Amino acid sequence: MKSKITLKDIARELEVSISTVSKALKNSEEISRDTKEKIQAFAKLYNYRPNNIAISLKNKRTKNIGVVIPDIVHHFFTTVIRGIEKYANARGYNVIVCSSDESFDREVINMEMLANGSIDGFIMSLSSETQQKNDYNHLKEVTEQGIPVVLFDRITNEVECDKVIIDDQLGAYMAAKKMIDQGRKKIGLITTADYLSVSKARTQGYRKALVEHNLDVDESRILKLSSMEMDEELIQKFFESTDIDAVLCVNEIFAVYTMRLAQKKGLRIPEDISFIGFTDGFLSQYANPSLTVIAQHGQKMGEVSAQMLIEKVESEAEEETYQTKILEPTLVVRDSTIN
Amino acid sequence: MKSKITLKDIARELEVSISTVSKALKNSEEISRDTKEKIQAFAKLYNYRPNNIAISLKNKRTKNIGVVIPDIVHHFFTTVIRGIEKYANARGYNVIVCSSDESFDREVINMEMLANGSIDGFIMSLSSETQQKNDYNHLKEVTEQGIPVVLFDRITNEVECDKVIIDDQLGAYMAAKKMIDQGRKKIGLITTADYLSVSKARTQGYRKALVEHNLDVDESRILKLSSMEMDEELIQKFFESTDIDAVLCVNEIFAVYTMRLAQKKGLRIPEDISFIGFTDGFLSQYANPSLTVIAQHGQKMGEVSAQMLIEKVESEAEEETYQTKILEPTLVVRDSTIN
DNA sequence: TTTCGCAACGAAAACGGTTTCGTGTTGATA
DNA sequence: TATCAACACGAAACCGTTTTCGTTGCGAAA
């Protein structure tokens, strides 16, 4: 077991000082050709690599990005991580991933763990519990310490920082309009509680589309499920108690699940009823019929977030200007709607 | 912007030495009650937290685990990460995630980035390119430096380290046996190239089950797709050219996709043809019909991996004993097979 | 011969902690 | 009164770098 070699080791072995070694390896002008060559050769031979931790301590830069998300087993979030990772790695940054598991406490704990020097900045999406409690002191504390934060997707106006979202309202509007244009008049919505920023925006888009097209919004056609869990019975009931010819769902699981229910009732998709969901994941692609969705472009979102964060991290300026980037959603038409 | 407070700050403010502050905050017996209380109160007031980097440098322990996986947008791997994270966080460790994107080079680069002090150990699953090249020098170098490694799922015998897998052969055997027991005699297999350790083992299990039940293995019923990508045409051809009444797939995407093809051909599932896949993910649960699968217990695998790694990291002993843990797969029966 | 400048290198501080090993002060003991 | 332990604290080394600021030695200029 050959342990890692340090500057000190090289210095001792070559009978020079540590500073000389350090400078030689950086090709400093201060050091003579001979000495540099000797040191560089030795370092190469023994495969010297500077210790990241020591460098971090010295520069007060870790080259680590902390990512805190509600759930890692979730297609949208993993695509965001992929985007973050892609951009960050190319810039020499590593990504530390923590999942809050939709819990406020775990979100706070994770941030505290990372905020004590482990990372240069945060990229995060709020847990549902946090959005429900509406308590953002952990975020404020971090930003007050000068640690940059980028919020994506599930954001809040309560904290000043950079933000990246898609235009959720527009997405829902596009979806609803698509169905209206195809002659649907009784459009249902399956969503989650309103405290989730994205669900709220999507509901607004849905309402807007209906109103603009002179359809009245029948509240009985809106089903609010708590959190992201499936409540089979509720959906079943909703589906039987109301008369609809199209359904917009705020995620793909709701959509795929409800499609199955519809099929069991003997309804043909998309002839009798059409479906549109959010999130362009595996489920939508491989569902039967495949699901028309509003794509949220998770990877792009991750890349943009990482870019904004790294810019802040690397900028010396103490500017207190924050921006919110709004990405355009896209309608991906598949077989759950008429073509 | 209130910057982080350090021991030195406290010492200066309270006119004691840094050592006294350090000891007081650790509740050392050496320090008098009065002084301790004063220091602790002050630290609490200013919300002092020790700097992780400084501690890492001192103890040569980062409390970070490096996870290198082939793909992060993949249900199985994300469940493994969830397991790792759960166990690791409970023990005060953070998880740095890097995806190799199935590329040998990226795997090497990621490991080199992390191996210079950023992490205490690796948990990883080999990229397909690495398994194909059969080159494991980057792993060997790391282990020779005394950095513990745990391999999971996609492993190799070429490197000595702890390993965690499920019994893939048994899983495939169970699946094939299930279909045989239900009277199926013409069982197909859709898999990937053999250089992937898991596919190889699953193919063996499939063969074993057939042979043991006096069915001959018809090679034309085995379809090998390159990598994890879907080749629509190939599946279509395969499906039309061979006569089968059951299909075993090495992942859920292959299975769900092929199910759709079967349905388009007018076959009823599971009456005419039955399906079993690997990986108990969303796709299997929400497919129509829902897919019977061999569950790989990703989360458990992650927890076990993390446990093994952390034990190695925290054990002083230089024992060179490595173990391979083999988890039992489970058959999850759903609607794509007869009950 | 003295002085100056420059090339080439080393000493030391700093990053923020932990820890070992003093050291000065006290009160009790012989 | 001299001795000694116990107590309470501080100095300094150390982890592995980077970087500033000397400090040499030498050749050239005066």
XYZ file of C-alpha atoms (C1' of nucleotides) in Angstrom:
738
model
C 0.000 0.000 0.000
C 1.731 3.108 -1.270
C 0.292 6.068 0.530
C -0.229 9.415 -1.155
C 2.926 11.426 -1.608
C 3.025 15.033 -0.374
C 5.047 18.116 -1.138
C 6.956 17.508 2.047
C 7.938 14.028 0.904
C 9.257 15.337 -2.378
C 11.109 18.141 -0.628
C 12.794 15.758 1.787
C 13.731 13.316 -0.916
C 15.199 15.942 -3.233
C 16.695 18.012 -0.424
C 14.969 21.224 -1.319
C 12.335 23.218 0.528
C 8.605 22.689 0.333
C 8.138 26.098 -1.228
C 10.559 25.252 -3.991
C 8.663 22.099 -4.784
C 5.365 23.904 -4.807
C 6.671 26.572 -7.118
C 8.460 24.127 -9.381
C 5.267 22.166 -9.909
C 3.493 25.352 -10.884
C 6.271 26.108 -13.337
C 7.172 29.292 -11.539
C 9.786 31.572 -13.119
C 11.488 31.792 -9.782
C 12.890 28.296 -10.027
C 15.779 27.294 -12.311
C 15.211 25.011 -15.239
C 17.302 22.249 -13.744
C 15.523 22.198 -10.433
C 12.115 22.375 -12.050
C 12.835 19.491 -14.348
C 14.175 17.395 -11.544
C 11.187 18.072 -9.315
C 8.606 17.639 -12.048
C 10.117 14.362 -13.109
C 10.142 13.086 -9.564
C 6.543 14.187 -9.019
C 5.429 12.495 -12.178
C 7.250 9.332 -11.317
C 5.546 9.086 -7.956
C 2.256 10.282 -9.372
C 1.982 13.284 -7.107
C -1.436 14.929 -6.859
C -2.125 17.890 -4.612
C -4.458 17.202 -1.726
C -7.863 18.713 -2.440
C -8.656 19.290 1.188
C -5.524 21.300 1.842
C -6.204 23.396 -1.224
C -9.788 23.923 -0.162
C -8.683 25.114 3.243
C -6.191 27.457 1.712
C -8.396 29.074 -0.927
C -11.652 28.762 0.970
C -13.061 27.155 -2.151
C -14.117 23.545 -2.178
C -15.168 23.122 -5.789
C -18.146 21.222 -4.464
C -21.774 22.046 -5.148
C -24.461 20.991 -2.713
C -27.697 19.781 -4.268
C -30.706 19.345 -2.008
C -33.801 17.873 -3.597
C -37.034 16.412 -2.249
C -36.632 12.990 -3.775
C -33.936 11.286 -5.714
C -36.066 8.453 -7.057
C -37.969 10.731 -9.345
C -37.358 11.132 -13.019
C -37.567 14.890 -13.179
C -35.112 15.445 -10.358
C -32.619 12.943 -11.678
C -32.590 14.649 -15.043
C -31.908 17.918 -13.265
C -29.037 16.311 -11.393
C -27.682 15.007 -14.650
C -27.713 18.521 -16.037
C -26.053 19.961 -12.961
C -23.431 17.251 -12.959
C -22.681 17.657 -16.612
C -22.076 21.380 -16.368
C -20.363 21.246 -12.990
C -17.964 18.439 -13.853
C -16.882 20.210 -16.989
C -15.920 23.134 -14.760
C -14.089 20.940 -12.263
C -16.813 20.886 -9.657
C -18.204 17.895 -7.806
C -21.798 17.429 -6.845
C -22.869 16.441 -3.362
C -26.423 15.174 -3.442
C -28.721 15.187 -0.437
C -32.352 14.270 -0.472
C -34.737 15.940 1.942
C -37.298 13.223 1.428
C -39.980 15.929 1.344
C -39.183 16.639 4.989
C -38.485 20.092 6.401
C -36.217 18.764 9.126
C -34.070 16.734 6.789
C -33.767 19.717 4.492
C -32.496 21.833 7.368
C -30.117 19.162 8.632
C -28.675 18.536 5.198
C -28.091 22.200 4.601
C -26.406 22.625 7.950
C -24.150 19.663 7.291
C -23.012 21.140 4.034
C -22.929 24.804 4.948
C -19.931 24.495 7.251
C -17.337 24.629 4.562
C -18.184 21.524 2.555
C -19.591 23.344 -0.442
C -19.308 26.606 -2.331
C -23.012 26.960 -3.036
C -26.402 25.309 -3.077
C -28.761 24.263 -5.822
C -32.075 23.191 -4.416
C -35.732 22.487 -4.840
C -37.944 22.878 -1.787
C -39.481 19.964 0.039
C -43.264 19.922 0.134
C -43.196 20.225 3.900
C -41.073 23.348 3.643
C -43.479 24.898 1.173
C -46.344 23.979 3.444
C -44.738 25.435 6.575
C -43.615 28.425 4.590
C -40.504 28.619 6.771
C -37.334 29.592 4.960
C -35.022 30.638 7.757
C -32.516 27.948 6.901
C -32.245 29.402 3.433
C -31.961 32.939 4.677
C -29.228 32.035 7.126
C -27.193 30.452 4.388
C -27.534 33.369 2.015
C -26.673 35.799 4.818
C -23.409 33.945 5.271
C -22.655 34.760 1.679
C -23.212 31.268 0.340
C -24.878 31.516 -3.072
C -28.132 29.636 -3.582
C -30.016 28.741 -6.734
C -33.586 27.529 -6.347
C -35.202 25.537 -9.111
C -38.691 24.264 -9.845
C -40.144 24.390 -6.344
C -39.229 27.914 -5.355
C -40.422 30.719 -3.084
C -40.487 34.469 -3.263
C -39.597 34.686 0.401
C -35.895 34.327 -0.217
C -33.756 36.460 -2.437
C -31.584 34.379 -4.697
C -31.272 33.176 -8.253
C -34.089 30.987 -9.458
C -34.808 28.699 -12.401
C -38.267 27.479 -13.267
C -40.302 26.556 -16.247
C -43.387 28.556 -16.992
C -45.749 26.155 -15.292
C -48.780 28.282 -15.873
C -48.029 28.438 -19.573
C -47.444 24.698 -19.667
C -50.814 23.928 -18.188
C -52.374 26.525 -20.414
C -50.853 24.918 -23.500
C -52.070 21.513 -22.431
C -55.581 22.661 -21.707
C -55.721 24.644 -24.916
C -54.595 21.601 -26.875
C -57.522 19.629 -25.552
C -59.973 22.468 -26.058
C -58.824 22.855 -29.626
C -59.650 19.226 -30.157
C -63.192 19.829 -29.085
C -63.021 18.750 -25.467
C -65.307 20.753 -23.241
C -65.302 18.857 -19.966
C -61.707 18.961 -18.878
C -60.678 17.636 -15.501
C -57.574 18.445 -13.482
C -55.768 16.158 -11.090
C -53.295 18.061 -8.979
C -51.780 18.258 -5.514
C -52.396 20.715 -2.705
C -51.879 24.358 -3.583
C -48.957 24.976 -1.277
C -46.679 23.391 -3.865
C -45.639 26.331 -5.994
C -45.727 24.362 -9.214
C -49.183 22.889 -8.670
C -50.577 26.302 -7.937
C -49.180 27.759 -11.132
C -50.428 24.844 -13.185
C -53.892 25.154 -11.769
C -53.881 28.822 -12.713
C -52.884 27.979 -16.257
C -55.652 25.441 -16.481
C -58.230 27.941 -15.256
C -56.956 30.618 -17.563
C -57.246 28.408 -20.632
C -60.794 27.445 -19.768
C -61.890 30.967 -19.053
C -60.330 32.342 -22.191
C -62.208 29.816 -24.233
C -65.523 30.477 -22.589
C -65.683 27.248 -20.671
C -66.738 27.577 -17.097
C -64.534 26.060 -14.454
C -66.433 23.321 -12.702
C -64.762 22.863 -9.320
C -65.979 19.296 -9.108
C -63.706 18.524 -12.011
C -60.649 19.492 -9.998
C -59.191 16.787 -7.786
C -56.554 17.714 -5.240
C -54.513 14.857 -3.901
C -52.348 15.353 -0.867
C -48.642 15.157 -1.623
C -47.322 12.943 -4.380
C -48.931 9.758 -3.152
C -51.561 7.894 -5.084
C -54.900 7.580 -3.380
C -56.571 4.928 -5.460
C -59.956 5.295 -3.882
C -60.097 9.053 -4.270
C -59.253 8.912 -7.932
C -61.758 6.189 -8.474
C -64.480 8.194 -6.785
C -63.585 11.367 -8.586
C -63.569 9.573 -11.842
C -67.024 8.131 -11.333
C -68.681 11.149 -9.842
C -67.838 13.643 -12.540
C -68.361 13.749 -16.236
C -65.187 14.471 -18.192
C -63.757 13.959 -21.645
C -60.193 15.033 -20.940
C -57.837 15.069 -17.986
C -54.812 17.183 -17.234
C -52.521 15.766 -14.563
C -49.695 17.593 -12.809
C -47.402 14.589 -13.074
C -47.064 11.439 -15.098
C -47.914 9.012 -12.364
C -51.346 10.534 -11.825
C -51.891 10.446 -15.557
C -50.790 6.898 -16.220
C -52.682 5.614 -13.253
C -55.857 7.388 -14.223
C -55.523 6.201 -17.795
C -55.641 2.633 -16.561
C -58.760 3.341 -14.573
C -60.371 4.844 -17.630
C -59.470 1.839 -19.720
C -60.939 -0.475 -17.141
C -64.175 1.462 -17.390
C -64.150 0.701 -21.074
C -63.212 4.160 -22.264
C -61.049 4.443 -25.328
C -58.037 6.724 -25.230
C -57.929 9.150 -26.962
C -61.240 8.690 -28.726
C -63.468 8.943 -25.659
C -61.140 10.714 -23.303
C -57.743 12.283 -23.706
C -54.900 12.688 -21.253
C -52.015 15.053 -20.786
C -49.475 14.899 -18.004
C -46.431 16.803 -16.801
C -42.861 15.406 -16.910
C -41.511 13.666 -19.945
C -40.227 10.517 -18.291
C -40.041 6.812 -18.997
C -43.581 6.335 -17.803
C -44.996 8.666 -20.402
C -42.898 7.182 -23.170
C -43.710 3.585 -22.437
C -47.263 3.892 -21.189
C -49.993 2.284 -23.217
C -51.092 4.437 -24.912
C -48.064 6.643 -24.693
C -48.770 9.846 -22.843
C -48.855 13.337 -24.262
C -46.963 15.550 -21.832
C -45.648 18.959 -21.031
C -41.876 18.448 -20.967
C -40.142 20.316 -18.172
C -36.635 20.035 -19.589
C -35.027 18.936 -16.363
C -31.556 18.567 -17.781
C -31.592 22.052 -19.228
C -32.840 23.336 -15.902
C -29.936 21.645 -14.157
C -27.400 23.064 -16.557
C -28.775 26.564 -16.232
C -28.867 26.293 -12.446
C -25.291 25.100 -12.308
C -24.183 27.846 -14.614
C -25.852 30.540 -12.543
C -24.440 29.135 -9.321
C -20.895 28.786 -10.553
C -20.965 32.291 -11.948
C -21.953 33.627 -8.557
C -19.366 31.487 -6.802
C -16.555 32.615 -9.023
C -17.462 36.262 -9.268
C -15.568 38.438 -6.831
C -18.172 41.146 -6.981
C -20.553 41.466 -4.078
C -23.418 42.439 -6.339
C -26.749 41.706 -4.819
C -28.570 41.236 -8.073
C -30.594 38.114 -8.494
C -32.378 36.857 -11.541
C -35.107 34.376 -12.240
C -34.805 32.384 -15.423
C -37.992 31.048 -16.874
C -37.670 28.153 -19.277
C -40.274 27.407 -21.884
C -42.177 24.166 -21.498
C -42.819 22.045 -24.565
C -45.815 20.011 -25.555
C -44.812 16.494 -26.546
C -47.690 14.948 -28.429
C -48.179 11.202 -28.146
C -51.064 8.777 -28.335
C -53.131 9.841 -25.352
C -54.459 12.793 -27.310
C -55.843 13.036 -30.818
C -53.162 13.974 -33.305
C -23.436 39.441 5.543
C -22.141 37.921 8.733
C -19.271 35.680 7.880
C -18.614 32.414 9.681
C -17.081 32.780 13.129
C -13.926 30.802 13.959
C -12.223 29.591 17.094
C -9.768 32.408 16.722
C -12.555 34.959 16.732
C -13.995 33.557 19.927
C -10.587 33.404 21.547
C -9.834 37.019 20.712
C -13.211 38.222 21.859
C -13.097 36.385 25.169
C -9.372 36.936 25.729
C -8.455 33.302 26.096
C -6.364 31.043 23.898
C -7.596 29.098 20.917
C -6.829 25.831 22.655
C -8.980 26.801 25.591
C -11.885 27.554 23.304
C -11.467 24.308 21.442
C -11.389 22.324 24.648
C -14.254 24.209 26.224
C -16.490 23.479 23.260
C -15.673 19.811 23.577
C -16.569 19.982 27.249
C -13.072 18.994 28.271
C -12.430 18.321 31.971
C -9.387 20.479 31.744
C -11.366 23.692 31.598
C -13.142 25.223 34.595
C -16.908 25.378 34.746
C -16.976 29.120 34.553
C -14.809 29.389 31.487
C -16.629 26.602 29.727
C -20.008 28.142 30.330
C -18.831 31.518 29.163
C -17.319 30.118 25.988
C -20.187 27.810 25.201
C -22.695 30.592 25.657
C -20.728 32.857 23.396
C -20.363 30.168 20.757
C -24.042 29.422 20.842
C -24.929 33.071 20.592
C -22.835 33.514 17.486
C -23.868 30.141 16.127
C -20.357 28.778 15.911
C -19.863 25.638 13.800
C -16.491 24.042 13.240
C -15.209 24.196 9.694
C -15.530 20.791 8.076
C -12.564 21.302 5.814
C -10.195 22.105 8.651
C -11.357 19.036 10.522
C -10.959 16.900 7.445
C -7.422 18.102 6.947
C -6.591 17.405 10.561
C -8.082 13.915 10.865
C -7.496 12.885 7.288
C -11.143 11.933 7.199
C -13.617 13.748 5.028
C -16.833 11.990 5.999
C -17.646 11.969 2.306
C -18.438 8.912 0.240
C -17.852 8.913 -3.489
C -20.479 7.147 -5.564
C -19.713 6.458 -9.208
C -22.500 4.944 -11.263
C -23.099 4.458 -14.971
C -26.304 6.455 -15.149
C -28.227 8.545 -12.721
C -31.457 8.657 -14.682
C -32.220 5.052 -14.008
C -34.595 3.734 -11.429
C -32.419 0.972 -10.071
C -29.408 3.196 -9.533
C -31.408 5.944 -7.903
C -32.864 3.506 -5.410
C -29.343 2.360 -4.623
C -28.303 5.965 -4.084
C -31.269 6.444 -1.814
C -30.124 3.472 0.255
C -26.553 4.709 0.400
C -27.655 8.177 1.330
C -29.997 6.960 4.020
C -27.374 4.882 5.755
C -24.538 7.314 5.191
C -26.393 10.385 6.380
C -27.425 8.635 9.555
C -23.732 8.092 10.203
C -22.810 11.675 9.438
C -21.490 11.039 5.949
C -22.245 12.934 2.772
C -22.588 11.415 -0.645
C -20.797 12.767 -3.691
C -22.430 11.416 -6.812
C -20.664 11.135 -10.143
C -22.054 9.506 -13.198
C -19.733 7.812 -15.642
C -22.377 7.881 -18.341
C -21.343 4.344 -19.293
C -17.981 5.744 -20.372
C -14.620 4.352 -19.285
C -12.890 7.705 -19.532
C -15.438 9.529 -17.449
C -15.238 6.799 -14.845
C -11.478 7.241 -14.614
C -11.665 11.021 -14.508
C -14.318 11.026 -11.827
C -12.372 8.655 -9.664
C -9.209 10.685 -10.017
C -11.035 13.861 -9.098
C -12.337 12.299 -5.923
C -9.362 10.185 -4.940
C -7.164 13.129 -3.991
C -8.549 13.601 -0.549
C -12.163 14.435 -1.329
C -13.609 11.173 -0.112
C -12.958 8.381 2.347
C -14.074 5.600 0.054
C -15.870 4.612 -3.117
C -19.095 2.824 -3.828
C -19.432 2.053 -7.477
C -20.994 0.108 -10.287
C -18.947 -0.356 -13.425
C -19.719 1.386 -16.667
C -20.511 -0.883 -19.585
C -17.478 0.384 -21.438
C -15.265 -0.543 -18.525
C -16.695 -4.042 -18.423
C -16.188 -4.303 -22.137
C -12.584 -3.100 -22.060
C -11.962 -5.217 -19.009
C -9.500 -2.599 -17.752
C -9.560 -2.000 -14.030
C -6.296 -0.218 -13.373
C -8.045 2.846 -12.057
C -9.704 0.700 -9.437
C -6.523 -1.074 -8.534
C -4.628 2.177 -8.118
C -7.219 3.460 -5.738
C -7.276 0.342 -3.614
C -3.493 0.274 -3.520
C -3.571 3.728 -1.998
C -5.609 2.265 0.798
C -8.897 3.814 -0.253
C -11.679 1.301 0.392
C -13.942 0.392 -2.504
C -17.278 -1.380 -2.571
C -18.526 -2.610 -5.931
C -22.211 -3.292 -6.434
C -24.322 -4.864 -9.153
C -21.927 -4.502 -12.086
C -18.806 -5.984 -10.576
C -15.616 -7.745 -11.610
C -13.436 -10.436 -10.148
C -10.351 -8.627 -11.355
C -10.201 -6.335 -8.374
C -10.082 -7.337 -4.753
C -12.598 -5.424 -2.700
C -15.956 -5.776 -1.017
C -18.850 -6.475 -3.333
C -22.613 -6.484 -3.159
C -24.808 -8.114 -5.754
C -28.079 -9.877 -6.010
C -28.087 -13.456 -7.150
C -28.834 -12.620 -10.743
C -28.632 -16.165 -11.894
C -31.138 -17.246 -9.255
C -33.407 -14.350 -10.184
C -33.533 -15.342 -13.807
C -33.933 -18.957 -12.789
C -36.903 -18.086 -10.574
C -38.514 -16.097 -13.330
C -38.046 -18.795 -15.939
C -39.235 -21.475 -13.545
C -42.348 -19.467 -12.776
C -43.257 -19.409 -16.439
C -42.404 -23.064 -16.939
C -44.579 -23.993 -13.982
C -47.422 -22.222 -15.678
C -47.048 -24.418 -18.700
C -45.009 -22.189 -20.925
C -42.603 -24.089 -23.108
C -41.358 -21.553 -25.591
C -39.646 -18.985 -23.454
C -37.714 -16.123 -25.024
C -34.989 -13.986 -23.476
C -34.223 -10.386 -24.277
C -30.902 -9.343 -22.875
C -27.851 -7.198 -23.529
C -24.337 -8.145 -24.579
C -22.576 -10.669 -22.376
C -19.804 -8.418 -21.189
C -22.194 -6.921 -18.691
C -21.738 -9.112 -15.637
C -25.394 -9.056 -14.708
C -26.693 -9.970 -18.135
C -24.333 -12.884 -18.298
C -25.500 -14.247 -14.970
C -29.141 -13.806 -15.882
C -28.669 -15.623 -19.130
C -27.074 -18.487 -17.229
C -30.030 -18.659 -14.866
C -32.414 -18.713 -17.775
C -30.536 -21.552 -19.437
C -30.279 -23.482 -16.219
C -34.025 -23.345 -15.596
C -34.791 -24.537 -19.107
C -32.301 -27.374 -19.002
C -33.438 -28.537 -15.584
C -36.960 -28.762 -16.856
C -36.055 -30.631 -19.989
C -36.686 -27.796 -22.363
C -34.057 -27.274 -24.955
C -32.534 -23.880 -25.317
C -33.374 -22.507 -28.707
C -30.764 -19.858 -29.475
C -33.109 -18.109 -31.843
C -35.235 -17.269 -28.838
C -32.436 -15.269 -27.285
C -32.147 -11.667 -28.410
C -29.069 -9.687 -27.470
C -29.388 -5.948 -27.744
C -26.309 -3.774 -27.571
C -26.158 -1.619 -24.454
C -29.293 -0.366 -22.807
C -30.743 1.279 -25.849
C -33.963 0.185 -27.474
C -33.664 -1.013 -31.003
C -37.248 -1.029 -32.140
C -36.609 -2.774 -35.384
C -34.578 -5.586 -33.885
C -37.216 -6.379 -31.310
C -39.899 -6.260 -33.931
C -38.005 -8.679 -36.140
C -37.145 -10.981 -33.294
C -40.707 -11.001 -32.192
C -42.012 -11.949 -35.574
C -39.387 -14.488 -36.509
C -39.637 -16.697 -33.490
C -42.453 -18.524 -31.849
C -42.733 -17.808 -28.124
C -45.303 -17.897 -25.364
C -43.299 -16.149 -22.679
C -40.541 -13.571 -22.493
C -37.958 -12.850 -19.841
C -36.327 -9.436 -20.100
C -33.235 -8.252 -18.259
C -34.795 -4.886 -17.525
C -38.198 -3.302 -17.354
C -37.872 -1.116 -20.402
C -37.300 -4.082 -22.684
C -40.284 -5.805 -21.105
C -42.738 -2.947 -21.251
C -41.748 -2.102 -24.757
C -42.089 -5.663 -25.950
C -45.435 -6.011 -24.207
C -46.769 -3.168 -26.292
C -45.553 -4.833 -29.442
C -47.281 -8.048 -28.427
C -50.503 -6.223 -27.736
C -50.347 -4.560 -31.124
C -50.071 -7.985 -32.669
C -53.301 -8.868 -30.923
C -51.811 -11.120 -28.298
C -53.406 -11.138 -24.891
C -51.210 -10.793 -21.829
C -50.953 -13.031 -19.887
C -53.306 -15.461 -21.577
C -51.366 -15.837 -24.838
C -47.991 -14.704 -23.728
C -46.525 -13.806 -20.358
C -43.799 -11.368 -19.409
C -41.309 -11.027 -16.615
C -38.753 -8.274 -16.287
C -35.975 -7.222 -13.956
C -36.113 -4.096 -11.748
C -39.174 -3.228 -9.742
C -39.613 0.366 -10.850
C -42.406 2.731 -11.741
C -42.619 1.315 -15.221
C -43.441 -2.155 -13.974
C -45.952 -0.885 -11.472
C -47.837 1.358 -13.832
C -47.534 -0.598 -17.044
C -50.671 -1.982 -18.595
C -50.849 -4.767 -17.680
C -48.603 -4.308 -14.695
C -45.385 -6.235 -15.035
C -44.270 -9.220 -13.012
C -40.654 -8.630 -12.080
C -37.607 -9.836 -10.268
C -37.033 -7.137 -7.665
C -33.386 -6.251 -7.219
C -33.829 -4.425 -3.930
C -31.730 -1.463 -4.897
C -32.254 0.417 -1.683
C -31.189 -2.550 0.398
C -28.180 -2.935 -1.835
C -27.271 0.688 -1.240
C -27.629 0.362 2.501
C -25.508 -2.766 2.626
C -22.856 -1.187 0.416
C -22.704 1.905 2.589
C -22.492 -0.191 5.703
C -19.638 -2.268 4.355
C -17.773 0.789 3.167
C -18.145 2.755 6.364
C -17.034 -0.228 8.399
C -13.865 -0.443 6.347
C -13.309 3.284 6.542
C -13.685 3.403 10.280
C -11.791 0.239 11.134
C -8.198 0.852 12.106
C -7.201 -2.686 11.256
C -5.330 -3.264 8.035
C -7.085 -6.560 7.429
C -7.085 -7.538 3.827
C -10.232 -9.583 4.000
C -12.921 -8.830 1.496
C -16.385 -10.241 1.300
C -19.056 -10.485 -1.332
C -22.602 -10.146 -0.118
C -25.239 -11.776 -2.250
C -28.762 -10.505 -1.793
C -31.765 -12.618 -2.609
C -33.929 -11.427 -5.460
C -37.687 -11.548 -5.068
C -40.377 -12.411 -7.542
C -43.077 -9.748 -7.556
C -46.115 -11.203 -9.261
C -48.352 -8.840 -11.178
C -50.654 -9.055 -14.143
C -48.244 -9.903 -16.926
C -48.157 -13.515 -15.737
C -50.941 -15.875 -14.764
C -51.600 -15.818 -11.063
C 37.560 46.330 -3.658
C 33.108 47.635 -2.735
C 28.467 47.856 -4.121
C 24.568 46.633 -6.607
C 21.272 43.722 -8.858
C 19.526 39.572 -9.890
C 18.721 34.733 -9.927
C 17.433 30.931 -7.012
C 15.904 29.333 -3.202
C 14.106 28.974 1.868
C 11.503 30.516 6.108
C 7.336 31.392 7.799
C 2.632 32.733 7.984
C -1.805 31.505 6.819
C -6.184 28.569 6.171
C -9.162 26.492 10.960
C -9.102 23.222 13.613
C -7.047 19.225 17.404
C -3.932 17.685 20.660
C 0.252 17.151 23.281
C 2.980 19.017 26.368
C 4.363 22.446 29.115
C 3.722 26.245 32.905
C 2.049 29.230 36.496
C -0.977 29.376 40.421
C -3.251 27.441 44.128
C -4.070 24.848 48.403
C -2.868 20.952 51.099
C 0.619 18.207 53.211
C 4.867 16.972 55.742
C 8.153 26.735 55.520
C 9.418 23.900 51.728
C 7.240 20.485 48.636
C 3.962 18.745 45.665
C -0.067 17.554 43.350
C -4.020 19.296 41.116
C -6.082 22.652 38.477
C -6.652 25.766 34.634
C -4.892 27.424 30.975
C -1.537 28.580 26.945
C 2.172 27.550 23.402
C 3.144 25.133 19.669
C 3.122 21.388 16.447
C 0.498 19.381 12.951
C -2.595 18.309 8.754
C -0.876 19.871 3.154
C -0.987 23.571 0.539
C 0.053 28.623 -1.253
C 2.342 32.832 -1.137
C 4.866 36.687 0.635
C 8.946 38.150 1.995
C 13.328 37.529 3.092
C 18.193 35.696 2.324
C 21.778 33.799 0.082
C 25.607 33.703 -3.590
C 27.410 35.360 -7.612
C 28.770 38.238 -11.550
C 29.058 42.809 -13.196
C 29.634 47.611 -12.686
C 31.911 51.524 -10.404
